[in-house]
Tab-separated table of C-alpha atoms in Angstrom:
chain	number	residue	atom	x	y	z
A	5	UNK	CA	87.665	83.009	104.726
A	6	UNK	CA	90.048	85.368	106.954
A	7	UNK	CA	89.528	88.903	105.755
A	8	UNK	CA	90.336	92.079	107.513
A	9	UNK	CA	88.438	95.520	106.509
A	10	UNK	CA	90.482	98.586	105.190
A	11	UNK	CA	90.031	101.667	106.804
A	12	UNK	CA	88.426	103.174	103.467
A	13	UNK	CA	85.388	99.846	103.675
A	14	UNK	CA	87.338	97.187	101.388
A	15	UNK	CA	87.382	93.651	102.545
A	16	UNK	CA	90.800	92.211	101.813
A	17	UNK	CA	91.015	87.894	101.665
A	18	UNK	CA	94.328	86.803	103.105
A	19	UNK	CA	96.286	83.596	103.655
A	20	UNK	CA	98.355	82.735	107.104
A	21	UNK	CA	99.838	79.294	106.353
A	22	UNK	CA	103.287	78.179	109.374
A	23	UNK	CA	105.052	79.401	111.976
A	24	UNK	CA	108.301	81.610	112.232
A	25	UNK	CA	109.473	84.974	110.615
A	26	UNK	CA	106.778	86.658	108.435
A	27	UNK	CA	107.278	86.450	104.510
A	28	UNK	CA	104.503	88.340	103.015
A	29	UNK	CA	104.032	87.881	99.186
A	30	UNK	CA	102.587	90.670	96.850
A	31	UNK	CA	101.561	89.111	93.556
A	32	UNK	CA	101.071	90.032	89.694
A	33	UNK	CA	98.313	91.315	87.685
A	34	UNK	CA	95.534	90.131	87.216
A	35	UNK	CA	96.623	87.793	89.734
A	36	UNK	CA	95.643	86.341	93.276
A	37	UNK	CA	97.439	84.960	96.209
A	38	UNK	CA	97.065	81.361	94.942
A	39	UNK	CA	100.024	82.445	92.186
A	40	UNK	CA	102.070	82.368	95.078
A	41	UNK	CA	101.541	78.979	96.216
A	42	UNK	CA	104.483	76.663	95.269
A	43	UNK	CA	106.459	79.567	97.367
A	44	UNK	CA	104.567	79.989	100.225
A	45	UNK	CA	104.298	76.069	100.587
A	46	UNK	CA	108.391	75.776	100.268
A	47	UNK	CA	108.306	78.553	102.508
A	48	UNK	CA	106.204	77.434	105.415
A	49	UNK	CA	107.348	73.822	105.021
A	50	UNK	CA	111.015	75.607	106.376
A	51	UNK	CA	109.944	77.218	109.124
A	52	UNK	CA	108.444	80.253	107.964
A	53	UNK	CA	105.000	82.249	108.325
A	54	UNK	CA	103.675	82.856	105.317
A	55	UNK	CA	101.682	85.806	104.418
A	56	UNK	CA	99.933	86.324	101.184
A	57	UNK	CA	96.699	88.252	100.526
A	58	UNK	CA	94.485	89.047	97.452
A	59	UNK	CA	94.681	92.631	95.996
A	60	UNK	CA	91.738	95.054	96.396
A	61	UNK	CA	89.920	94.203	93.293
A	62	UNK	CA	91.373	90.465	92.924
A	63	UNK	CA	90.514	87.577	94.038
A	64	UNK	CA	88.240	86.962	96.856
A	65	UNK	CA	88.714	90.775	97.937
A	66	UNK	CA	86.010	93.082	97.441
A	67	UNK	CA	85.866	95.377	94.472
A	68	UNK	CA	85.397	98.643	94.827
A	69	UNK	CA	84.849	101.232	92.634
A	70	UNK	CA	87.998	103.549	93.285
A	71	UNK	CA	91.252	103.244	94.614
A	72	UNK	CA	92.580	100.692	91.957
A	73	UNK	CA	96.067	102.466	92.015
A	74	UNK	CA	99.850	101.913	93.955
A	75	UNK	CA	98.998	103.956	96.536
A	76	UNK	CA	95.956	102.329	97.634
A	77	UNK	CA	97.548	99.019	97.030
A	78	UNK	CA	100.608	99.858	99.855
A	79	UNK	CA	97.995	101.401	101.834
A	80	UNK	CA	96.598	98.170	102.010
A	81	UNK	CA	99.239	96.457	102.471
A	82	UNK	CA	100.233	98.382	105.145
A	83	UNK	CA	96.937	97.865	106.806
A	84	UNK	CA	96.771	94.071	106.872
A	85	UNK	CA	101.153	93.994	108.005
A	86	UNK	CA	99.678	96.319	110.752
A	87	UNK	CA	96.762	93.993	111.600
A	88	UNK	CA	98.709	91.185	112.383
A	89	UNK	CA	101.416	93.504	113.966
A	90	UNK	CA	104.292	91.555	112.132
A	91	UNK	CA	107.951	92.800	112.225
A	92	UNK	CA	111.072	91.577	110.990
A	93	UNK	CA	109.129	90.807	107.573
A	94	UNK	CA	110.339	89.576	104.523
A	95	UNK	CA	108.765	91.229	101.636
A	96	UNK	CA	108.376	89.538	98.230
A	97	UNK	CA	106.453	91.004	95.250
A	98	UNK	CA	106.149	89.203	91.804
A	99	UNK	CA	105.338	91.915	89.021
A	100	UNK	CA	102.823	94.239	89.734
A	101	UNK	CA	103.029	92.798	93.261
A	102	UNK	CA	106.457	94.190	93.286
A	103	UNK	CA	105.684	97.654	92.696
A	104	UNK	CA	103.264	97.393	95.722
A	105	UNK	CA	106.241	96.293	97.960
A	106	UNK	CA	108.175	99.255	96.132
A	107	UNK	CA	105.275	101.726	96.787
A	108	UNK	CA	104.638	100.209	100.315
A	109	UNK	CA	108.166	101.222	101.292
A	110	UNK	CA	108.420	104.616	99.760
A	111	UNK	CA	105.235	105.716	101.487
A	112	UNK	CA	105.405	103.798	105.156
A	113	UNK	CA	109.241	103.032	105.357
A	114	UNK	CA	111.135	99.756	106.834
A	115	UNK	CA	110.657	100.161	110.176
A	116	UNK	CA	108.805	96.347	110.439
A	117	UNK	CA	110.954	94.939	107.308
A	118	UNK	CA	114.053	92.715	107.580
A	119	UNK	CA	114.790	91.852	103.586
A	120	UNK	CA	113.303	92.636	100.636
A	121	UNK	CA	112.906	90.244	97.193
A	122	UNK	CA	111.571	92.039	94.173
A	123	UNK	CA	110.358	88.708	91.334
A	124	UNK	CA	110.026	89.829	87.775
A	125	UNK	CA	108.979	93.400	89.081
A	126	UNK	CA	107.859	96.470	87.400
A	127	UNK	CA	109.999	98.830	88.815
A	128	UNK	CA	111.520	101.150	88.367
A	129	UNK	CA	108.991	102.513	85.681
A	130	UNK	CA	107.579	100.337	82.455
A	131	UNK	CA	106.300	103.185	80.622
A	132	UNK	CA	107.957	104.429	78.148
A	133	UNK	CA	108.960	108.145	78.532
A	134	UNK	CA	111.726	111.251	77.472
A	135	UNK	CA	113.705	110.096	80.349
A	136	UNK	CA	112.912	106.281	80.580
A	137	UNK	CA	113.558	105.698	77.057
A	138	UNK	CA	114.016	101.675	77.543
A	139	UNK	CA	110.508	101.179	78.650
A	140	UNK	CA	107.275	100.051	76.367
A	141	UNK	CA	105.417	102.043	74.875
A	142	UNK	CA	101.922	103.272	76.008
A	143	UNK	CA	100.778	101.220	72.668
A	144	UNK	CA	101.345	98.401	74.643
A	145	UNK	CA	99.019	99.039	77.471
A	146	UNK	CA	96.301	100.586	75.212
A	147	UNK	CA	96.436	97.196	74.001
A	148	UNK	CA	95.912	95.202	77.032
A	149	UNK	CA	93.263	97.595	78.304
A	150	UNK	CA	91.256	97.109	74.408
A	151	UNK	CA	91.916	93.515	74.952
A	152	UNK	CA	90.108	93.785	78.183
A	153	UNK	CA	87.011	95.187	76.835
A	154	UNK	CA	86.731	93.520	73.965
A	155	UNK	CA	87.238	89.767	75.671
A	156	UNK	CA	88.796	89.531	78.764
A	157	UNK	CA	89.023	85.570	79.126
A	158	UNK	CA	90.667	85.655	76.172
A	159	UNK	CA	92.911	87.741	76.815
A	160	UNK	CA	94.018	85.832	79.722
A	161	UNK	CA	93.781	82.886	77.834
A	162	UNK	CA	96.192	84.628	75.383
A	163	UNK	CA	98.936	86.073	77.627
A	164	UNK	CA	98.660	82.223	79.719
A	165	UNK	CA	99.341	80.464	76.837
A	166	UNK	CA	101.797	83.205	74.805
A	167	UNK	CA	103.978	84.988	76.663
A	168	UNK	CA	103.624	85.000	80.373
A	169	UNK	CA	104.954	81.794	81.118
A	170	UNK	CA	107.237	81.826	77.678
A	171	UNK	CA	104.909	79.261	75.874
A	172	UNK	CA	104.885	80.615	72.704
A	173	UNK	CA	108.919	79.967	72.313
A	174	UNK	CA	109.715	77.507	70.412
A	175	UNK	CA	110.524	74.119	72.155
A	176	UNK	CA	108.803	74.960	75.239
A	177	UNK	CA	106.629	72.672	77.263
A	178	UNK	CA	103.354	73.959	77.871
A	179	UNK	CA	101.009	73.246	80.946
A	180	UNK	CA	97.394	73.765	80.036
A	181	UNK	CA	97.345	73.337	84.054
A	182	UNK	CA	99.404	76.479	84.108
A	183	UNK	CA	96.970	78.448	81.679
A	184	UNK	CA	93.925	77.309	83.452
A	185	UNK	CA	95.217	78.506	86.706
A	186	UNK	CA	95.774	82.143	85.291
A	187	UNK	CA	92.526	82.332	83.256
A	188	UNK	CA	90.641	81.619	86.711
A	189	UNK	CA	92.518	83.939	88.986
A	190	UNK	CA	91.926	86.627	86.856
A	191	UNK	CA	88.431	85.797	85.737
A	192	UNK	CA	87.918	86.328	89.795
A	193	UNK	CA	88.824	89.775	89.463
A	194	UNK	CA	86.876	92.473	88.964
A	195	UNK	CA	86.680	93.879	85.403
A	196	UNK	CA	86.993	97.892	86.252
A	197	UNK	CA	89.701	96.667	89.119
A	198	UNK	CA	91.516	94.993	86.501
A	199	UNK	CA	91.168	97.307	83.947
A	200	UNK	CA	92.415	100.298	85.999
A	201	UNK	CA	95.412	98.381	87.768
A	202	UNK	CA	97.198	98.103	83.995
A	203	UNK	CA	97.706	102.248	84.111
A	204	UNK	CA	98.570	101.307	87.857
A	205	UNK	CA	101.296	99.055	86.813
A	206	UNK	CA	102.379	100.907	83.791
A	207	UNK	CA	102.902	104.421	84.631
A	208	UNK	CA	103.584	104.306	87.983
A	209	UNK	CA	106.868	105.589	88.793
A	210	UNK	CA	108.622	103.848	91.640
A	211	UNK	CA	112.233	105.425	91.031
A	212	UNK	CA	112.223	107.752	94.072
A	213	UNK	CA	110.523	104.373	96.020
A	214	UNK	CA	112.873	102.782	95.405
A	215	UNK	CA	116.105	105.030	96.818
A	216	UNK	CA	114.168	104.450	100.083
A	217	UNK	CA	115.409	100.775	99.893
A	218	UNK	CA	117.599	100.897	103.151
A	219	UNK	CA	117.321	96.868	103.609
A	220	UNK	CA	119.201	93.778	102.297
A	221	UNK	CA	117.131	93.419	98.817
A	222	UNK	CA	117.357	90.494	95.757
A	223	UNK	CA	116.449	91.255	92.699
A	224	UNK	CA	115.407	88.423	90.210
A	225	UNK	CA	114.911	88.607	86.810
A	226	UNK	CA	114.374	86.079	83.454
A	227	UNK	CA	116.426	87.735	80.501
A	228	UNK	CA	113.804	86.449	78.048
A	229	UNK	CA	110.497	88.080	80.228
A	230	UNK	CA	108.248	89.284	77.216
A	231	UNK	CA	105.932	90.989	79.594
A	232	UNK	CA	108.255	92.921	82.180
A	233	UNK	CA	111.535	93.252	80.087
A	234	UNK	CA	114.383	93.151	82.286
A	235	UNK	CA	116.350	96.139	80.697
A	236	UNK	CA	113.692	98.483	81.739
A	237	UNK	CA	112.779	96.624	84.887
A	238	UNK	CA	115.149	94.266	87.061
A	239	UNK	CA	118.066	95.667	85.476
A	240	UNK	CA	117.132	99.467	86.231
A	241	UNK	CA	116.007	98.704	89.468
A	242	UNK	CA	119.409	96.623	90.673
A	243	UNK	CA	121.189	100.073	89.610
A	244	UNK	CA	118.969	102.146	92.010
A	245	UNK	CA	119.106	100.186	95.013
A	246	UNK	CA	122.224	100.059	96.904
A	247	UNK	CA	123.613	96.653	97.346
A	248	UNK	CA	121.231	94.820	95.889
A	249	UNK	CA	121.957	91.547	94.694
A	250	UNK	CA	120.353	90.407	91.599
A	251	UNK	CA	119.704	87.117	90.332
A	252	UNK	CA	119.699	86.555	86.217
A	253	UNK	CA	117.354	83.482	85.679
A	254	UNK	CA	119.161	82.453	81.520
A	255	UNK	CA	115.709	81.900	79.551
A	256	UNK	CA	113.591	82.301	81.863
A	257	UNK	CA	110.158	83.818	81.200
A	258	UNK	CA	108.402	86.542	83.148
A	259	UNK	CA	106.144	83.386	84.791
A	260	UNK	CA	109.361	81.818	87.142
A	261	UNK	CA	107.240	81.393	89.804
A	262	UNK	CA	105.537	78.466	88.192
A	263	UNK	CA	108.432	77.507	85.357
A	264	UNK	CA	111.410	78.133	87.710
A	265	UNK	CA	109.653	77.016	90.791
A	266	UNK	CA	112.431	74.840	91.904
A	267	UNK	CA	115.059	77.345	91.074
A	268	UNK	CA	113.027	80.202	93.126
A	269	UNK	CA	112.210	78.250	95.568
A	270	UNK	CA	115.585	77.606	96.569
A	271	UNK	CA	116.950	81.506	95.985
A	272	UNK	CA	114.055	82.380	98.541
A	273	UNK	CA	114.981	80.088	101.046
A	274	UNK	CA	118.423	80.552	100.996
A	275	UNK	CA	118.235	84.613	101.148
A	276	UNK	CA	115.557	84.475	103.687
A	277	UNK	CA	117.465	82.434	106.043
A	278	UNK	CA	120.808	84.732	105.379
């Protein structure tokens, strides 16, 4: 496996798949690189290095005890962008993944980054607070982190087959393929990594991170996400970042890099070759 060692001792599992300018992909909770896949296959098939590692805590990453927040997370990402000394990248984060793009900017700047894409993101902030009154309240994540304790691969089970990927909406046509795929990527995680990245991608706040957006940046969004609404979240974020262009998927789950594959794949392609 290709792994590189963060300067606080965590081994960190990363993918290098083509040739060209750098995409790096950030994903979701309690996700892995593979969730990436269908991307960073269109991606490299066009003439573009693809980049995608596993979070501290996910995948085939180590799991330590600590450090299962944002900060650590752009840290991280930092690190392994520094490793492989890449510049002129194009940074893509899918839900929690795109608060660590978010985070990784507001603390180490653009200095190597070309374009940004932020894909069903958290930011700006999903908690619910006096002055982010659209966001979800902490009920919500108390849930998911009782869920966790009580049964954890059924919890993935039940957010696969519910509302991640819009499955639970009448009409739709479910892939038990799909579910599998999350219950196993997040079954590789570690419990206490998982379990502590939900307050990570909660209550983080990533509105000053994101004012530090100084590079062309696309925002895209499903208007019927169930798990990263889009008036607290893609919406917000489009309003904070100067000239961002965002990209209103009709429908469309918080899961589009799996149901909207085609759709994404194409928006990607086309903005990272503009």
């Amino acid at each position: 496996m290709t792994t590189f060692k963060t300067r606080d001792g965590v081994e960190i599992y990363y993918k290098d798949w083509g040739k060209g300018q750098p995409v790096v992909f950030s994903h979701g909770w309690p996700l892995t690189a593979d969730s990436w896949e269908s991307q960073a296959l269109h991606l490299a098939n066009n003439g573009f290095r693809v980049i995608a590692h596993d979070r501290r805590g996910h995948g085939r990453s180590s799991q330590p005890w600590d450090g299962n927040d944002m900060d650590h997370y752009a840290d991280d990402l930092a690190q392994l962008i520094e490793k492989l000394d890449l510049r002129d990248v194009i940074l893509i984060g899918f839900s929690t993944g795109g608060g660590e793009v978010t985070r990784y900017i507001g603390r180490h700047g653009t200095s190597r980054i070309a374009k940004v894409a932020l894909v069903s993101a958290v930011p700006p902030l999903m908690l619910k607070t006096a002055d982010n009154p659209d966001g979800l309240p902490i009920e919500v994540f108390d849930g998911l982190r009782a869920g966790s304790i009580a049964d954890r691969s059924q919890l993935y089970k039940d957010i696969a087959s519910g509302p991640f990927f819009g499955f639970n909406r009448p009409g739709a046509k479910v892939s038990q393929g799909a579910i599998d795929s999350f219950w196993r990527q997040g079954m590789q995680g570690g419990h206490k990594n998982t379990y502590d990245s939900i307050k990570a991608f909660s209550e983080t706040d990533f509105r000053e991170d994101l004012k530090k957006f100084d590079r062309p940046t696309l925002i895209v969004h499903g208007d019927d996400d169930q798990i990263v609404p889009i008036g607290a979240a893609g919406l917000a974020s489009a309003k904070i970042v100067k000239h961002a262009v965002l990209k209103v998927y009709p429908g469309a789950p918080h899961g589009i890099t799996d149901t909207h594959k085609d759709q994404l794949n194409a928006d990607l392609l086309e903005f990272a070759r503009s």
